[in-house]
Amino acid sequence: DQQVKQNSPSLSVQEGRISILNCDYTNSMFDYFLWYKKYPAEGPTFLISISSIKDKNEDGRFTVFLNKSAKHLSLHIVPSQPGDSAVYFCAASGGADYKLSFGAGTTVTVRA
Amino acid sequence: DTAVSQTPKYLVTQMGNDKSIKCEQNLGHDTMYWYKQDSKKFLKIMFSYNNKELIINETVPNRFSPKSPDKAHLNLHINSLELGDSAVYFCASSQGQAVILRGYTFGSGTRLTVV
């Protein structure tokens, strides 16, 4: 049973525009949320995280928004660049074992 | 200076064989993980070790056996390989509560193909 869901398998955006990736979760015990970026033939790399006590976290071009009541988070990339073309995974954690539950990923393609 | 290294990167083997995947991290982390990415691209946790002690063991066939000789290594041994074991296996590591802020550090994955 998937507790973290990314319902959009792919997203195409023009260079310079905003990319918005969405993620929903079902487990109310989750209190930390992370986004990972993955290039082909490489492992996922950590991008940005947010604690459930916040509703926004920003790091350069990347901003993550959290709506706890809706059990929804989103990742905004502004402006999108060709190097942002990758698969983005949403992940969540809520236990003392620090286990991360991942979504299925969204493939972002930035068009020149 | 690869932080989390897995070997081999690719593994093609026949059904029924036994194989191992090795993982080493040089980050000084205390926790290591094995994740499986299946054909639907979901990343699912299989095992986690903290200082050589098994702390997470998800519903995984007992043909899969992790071994952690020290906290820098976590190997995965698979007996009697089946077609459904074909997937990409990722090793990862983290340091205590820092995982909340920095997540795991992943290896580049091992693509296992069972024929």
CSV table of C-alpha atoms in Angstrom, one decimal:
chain,number,residue,atom,x,y,z
A,1,ASP,CA,0.0,0.0,0.0
A,2,GLN,CA,1.7,3.2,-1.2
A,3,GLN,CA,1.7,5.8,1.5
A,4,VAL,CA,3.4,8.4,-0.7
A,5,LYS,CA,1.9,9.1,-4.1
A,6,GLN,CA,3.1,11.2,-7.1
A,7,ASN,CA,0.2,11.1,-9.5
A,8,SER,CA,1.9,12.8,-12.4
A,9,PRO,CA,4.4,10.5,-14.0
A,10,SER,CA,5.8,13.2,-16.2
A,11,LEU,CA,6.0,17.0,-16.6
A,12,SER,CA,7.3,19.0,-19.6
A,13,VAL,CA,8.2,22.6,-19.0
A,14,GLN,CA,9.9,25.3,-21.0
A,15,GLU,CA,13.3,26.6,-19.9
A,16,GLY,CA,12.9,29.6,-17.6
A,17,ARG,CA,9.4,28.8,-16.6
A,18,ILE,CA,8.2,27.3,-13.3
A,19,SER,CA,8.1,23.5,-12.7
A,20,ILE,CA,5.5,22.4,-10.0
A,21,LEU,CA,5.7,18.8,-8.8
A,22,ASN,CA,3.0,17.4,-6.5
A,23,CYS,CA,3.0,14.7,-3.9
A,24,ASP,CA,0.3,13.4,-1.6
A,25,TYR,CA,0.6,11.2,1.4
A,26,THR,CA,-1.8,9.1,3.5
A,27,ASN,CA,0.1,8.4,6.7
A,28,SER,CA,-0.6,11.2,9.3
A,29,MET,CA,2.4,10.0,11.3
A,30,PHE,CA,4.8,11.4,8.7
A,31,ASP,CA,6.6,14.5,10.0
A,32,TYR,CA,9.5,15.0,7.6
A,33,PHE,CA,9.3,15.2,3.9
A,34,LEU,CA,12.1,15.2,1.3
A,35,TRP,CA,12.6,15.6,-2.4
A,36,TYR,CA,15.2,13.6,-4.3
A,37,LYS,CA,16.5,14.1,-7.9
A,38,LYS,CA,17.7,11.2,-10.0
A,39,TYR,CA,19.6,11.1,-13.3
A,40,PRO,CA,19.7,7.9,-15.4
A,41,ALA,CA,22.1,5.3,-14.2
A,42,GLU,CA,22.7,7.2,-11.0
A,43,GLY,CA,21.4,7.0,-7.5
A,44,PRO,CA,18.9,9.5,-6.1
A,45,THR,CA,20.5,12.6,-4.6
A,46,PHE,CA,19.0,14.7,-1.8
A,47,LEU,CA,17.5,18.0,-3.0
A,48,ILE,CA,15.5,19.7,-0.2
A,49,SER,CA,13.5,18.7,2.9
A,50,ILE,CA,10.8,20.2,5.2
A,51,SER,CA,9.6,19.5,8.7
A,52,SER,CA,5.9,19.2,9.5
A,53,ILE,CA,6.2,22.3,11.8
A,54,LYS,CA,6.9,24.4,8.7
A,55,ASP,CA,4.8,25.1,5.6
A,56,LYS,CA,7.6,26.3,3.4
A,57,ASN,CA,11.3,25.8,2.9
A,58,GLU,CA,13.4,27.5,0.2
A,59,ASP,CA,16.8,26.7,-1.1
A,60,GLY,CA,17.9,28.7,-4.1
A,61,ARG,CA,15.7,27.9,-7.1
A,62,PHE,CA,13.9,25.1,-5.1
A,63,THR,CA,11.0,25.7,-2.8
A,64,VAL,CA,8.9,23.0,-1.0
A,65,PHE,CA,5.5,23.8,0.3
A,66,LEU,CA,3.6,21.6,2.8
A,67,ASN,CA,-0.1,21.5,3.4
A,68,LYS,CA,-0.6,19.2,6.4
A,69,SER,CA,-4.3,19.4,6.5
A,70,ALA,CA,-4.5,18.3,2.9
A,71,LYS,CA,-1.6,15.8,3.3
A,72,HIS,CA,0.0,17.4,0.3
A,73,LEU,CA,3.4,18.9,-0.6
A,74,SER,CA,4.8,20.4,-3.7
A,75,LEU,CA,8.2,21.3,-5.1
A,76,HIS,CA,8.6,24.5,-7.1
A,77,ILE,CA,11.6,25.0,-9.4
A,78,VAL,CA,12.0,28.5,-10.6
A,79,PRO,CA,13.4,29.2,-13.2
A,80,SER,CA,13.6,25.7,-14.7
A,81,GLN,CA,16.9,24.9,-16.4
A,82,PRO,CA,17.9,22.1,-18.8
A,83,GLY,CA,20.0,20.5,-16.1
A,84,ASP,CA,16.8,20.0,-14.0
A,85,SER,CA,15.6,17.3,-16.4
A,86,ALA,CA,15.5,14.3,-14.2
A,87,VAL,CA,13.2,12.1,-12.2
A,88,TYR,CA,12.1,13.7,-8.9
A,89,PHE,CA,11.1,11.5,-6.0
A,90,CYS,CA,9.0,12.6,-3.0
A,91,ALA,CA,9.8,10.8,0.3
A,92,ALA,CA,8.4,10.9,3.8
A,93,SER,CA,9.5,9.7,7.2
A,94,GLY,CA,7.7,9.5,10.5
A,95,GLY,CA,9.3,6.9,12.7
A,96,ALA,CA,12.3,6.5,15.0
A,97,ASP,CA,13.8,4.1,12.5
A,98,TYR,CA,14.2,7.0,10.0
A,99,LYS,CA,12.7,4.8,7.2
A,100,LEU,CA,11.9,6.8,4.1
A,101,SER,CA,8.8,5.9,2.1
A,102,PHE,CA,9.1,7.0,-1.6
A,103,GLY,CA,6.7,8.0,-4.3
A,104,ALA,CA,7.0,6.5,-7.8
A,105,GLY,CA,8.7,9.6,-9.2
A,106,THR,CA,7.9,12.4,-11.7
A,107,THR,CA,10.0,12.7,-14.8
A,108,VAL,CA,10.7,16.3,-15.6
A,109,THR,CA,11.8,17.4,-19.0
A,110,VAL,CA,12.9,21.0,-19.5
A,111,ARG,CA,12.6,22.1,-23.1
A,112,ALA,CA,15.0,24.7,-24.5
B,1,ASP,CA,36.1,9.3,-3.8
B,2,THR,CA,32.6,7.7,-4.1
B,3,ALA,CA,30.7,8.1,-0.9
B,4,VAL,CA,28.5,5.0,-1.3
B,5,SER,CA,29.8,2.4,-3.8
B,6,GLN,CA,28.0,-0.7,-5.0
B,7,THR,CA,29.4,-3.6,-6.9
B,8,PRO,CA,28.6,-4.9,-9.4
B,9,LYS,CA,26.8,-2.1,-11.4
B,10,TYR,CA,25.2,-4.7,-13.7
B,11,LEU,CA,24.5,-8.4,-13.0
B,12,VAL,CA,22.9,-10.8,-15.4
B,13,THR,CA,22.3,-14.3,-14.1
B,14,GLN,CA,20.2,-17.4,-14.5
B,15,MET,CA,17.2,-18.4,-12.5
B,16,GLY,CA,18.2,-20.5,-9.5
B,17,ASN,CA,21.6,-19.0,-9.0
B,18,ASP,CA,22.9,-17.4,-5.8
B,19,LYS,CA,24.4,-14.0,-6.1
B,20,SER,CA,25.7,-11.2,-3.9
B,21,ILE,CA,25.8,-7.4,-4.2
B,22,LYS,CA,28.3,-5.5,-2.1
B,23,CYS,CA,28.0,-2.0,-0.7
B,24,GLU,CA,30.5,0.2,1.1
B,25,GLN,CA,30.2,3.7,2.4
B,26,ASN,CA,33.1,6.0,3.4
B,27,LEU,CA,31.0,8.7,5.1
B,28,GLY,CA,31.3,7.4,8.6
B,29,HIS,CA,27.5,6.9,8.7
B,30,ASP,CA,26.0,4.6,11.3
B,31,THR,CA,23.0,3.3,9.3
B,32,MET,CA,22.8,1.6,5.9
B,33,TYR,CA,19.9,0.5,3.8
B,34,TRP,CA,18.9,-1.6,0.9
B,35,TYR,CA,16.1,-0.4,-1.4
B,36,LYS,CA,14.6,-2.1,-4.4
B,37,GLN,CA,13.3,-0.2,-7.4
B,38,ASP,CA,10.9,-2.4,-9.3
B,39,SER,CA,9.5,-2.1,-12.8
B,40,LYS,CA,6.9,0.4,-11.7
B,41,LYS,CA,9.8,2.6,-10.4
B,42,PHE,CA,8.7,2.5,-6.8
B,43,LEU,CA,11.6,2.6,-4.4
B,44,LYS,CA,10.8,0.2,-1.6
B,45,ILE,CA,12.9,-0.4,1.5
B,46,MET,CA,14.1,-3.9,2.1
B,47,PHE,CA,16.5,-3.8,5.1
B,48,SER,CA,18.2,-1.3,7.4
B,49,TYR,CA,21.2,-1.8,9.7
B,50,ASN,CA,22.4,0.5,12.4
B,51,ASN,CA,25.9,-0.1,13.7
B,52,LYS,CA,25.8,-3.7,12.3
B,53,GLU,CA,22.4,-4.4,13.9
B,54,LEU,CA,19.3,-5.2,11.8
B,55,ILE,CA,16.6,-2.6,12.6
B,56,ILE,CA,14.3,-2.8,9.6
B,57,ASN,CA,13.3,-6.0,7.9
B,58,GLU,CA,10.4,-5.4,5.5
B,59,THR,CA,8.4,-8.2,4.0
B,60,VAL,CA,11.1,-9.6,1.9
B,61,PRO,CA,11.4,-13.3,0.9
B,62,ASN,CA,14.0,-15.1,3.1
B,63,ARG,CA,16.0,-15.8,0.0
B,64,PHE,CA,17.3,-12.3,0.6
B,65,SER,CA,19.8,-12.1,3.4
B,66,PRO,CA,21.7,-8.9,4.3
B,67,LYS,CA,25.1,-9.1,6.0
B,68,SER,CA,26.9,-6.3,7.7
B,69,PRO,CA,30.5,-7.2,8.7
B,70,ASP,CA,31.1,-3.7,10.0
B,71,LYS,CA,29.2,-0.4,9.9
B,72,ALA,CA,30.8,0.7,6.7
B,73,HIS,CA,29.6,-2.4,4.7
B,74,LEU,CA,26.2,-3.9,4.0
B,75,ASN,CA,26.1,-6.7,1.5
B,76,LEU,CA,23.0,-8.4,0.0
B,77,HIS,CA,23.0,-12.1,-0.7
B,78,ILE,CA,20.2,-13.6,-2.8
B,79,ASN,CA,19.6,-17.3,-3.0
B,80,SER,CA,17.7,-19.2,-5.7
B,81,LEU,CA,17.1,-16.2,-7.9
B,82,GLU,CA,13.7,-15.8,-9.6
B,83,LEU,CA,12.6,-13.8,-12.6
B,84,GLY,CA,10.7,-11.4,-10.3
B,85,ASP,CA,13.9,-10.5,-8.6
B,86,SER,CA,14.9,-8.5,-11.6
B,87,ALA,CA,15.2,-4.9,-10.5
B,88,VAL,CA,17.6,-2.1,-9.6
B,89,TYR,CA,18.9,-2.4,-6.1
B,90,PHE,CA,20.1,0.7,-4.3
B,91,CYS,CA,22.3,0.8,-1.2
B,92,ALA,CA,22.1,4.0,1.0
B,93,SER,CA,23.5,5.3,4.2
B,94,SER,CA,22.6,8.0,6.7
B,95,GLN,CA,23.8,9.4,10.0
B,96,GLY,CA,21.3,9.2,12.8
B,97,GLN,CA,18.9,12.1,12.9
B,98,ALA,CA,20.8,13.9,10.2
B,99,VAL,CA,18.7,11.9,7.8
B,100,ILE,CA,15.8,14.2,8.5
B,101,LEU,CA,17.7,17.2,7.1
B,102,ARG,CA,19.9,15.6,4.6
B,103,GLY,CA,18.2,12.4,3.7
B,104,TYR,CA,20.1,9.3,2.7
B,105,THR,CA,23.2,9.1,0.5
B,106,PHE,CA,22.5,6.6,-2.2
B,107,GLY,CA,24.8,4.4,-4.3
B,108,SER,CA,24.4,4.4,-8.1
B,109,GLY,CA,22.5,1.1,-8.0
B,110,THR,CA,22.9,-2.5,-9.2
B,111,ARG,CA,20.8,-3.5,-12.1
B,112,LEU,CA,20.0,-7.2,-11.6
B,113,THR,CA,18.5,-9.2,-14.5
B,114,VAL,CA,17.5,-12.7,-14.0
B,115,VAL,CA,17.0,-14.8,-17.2
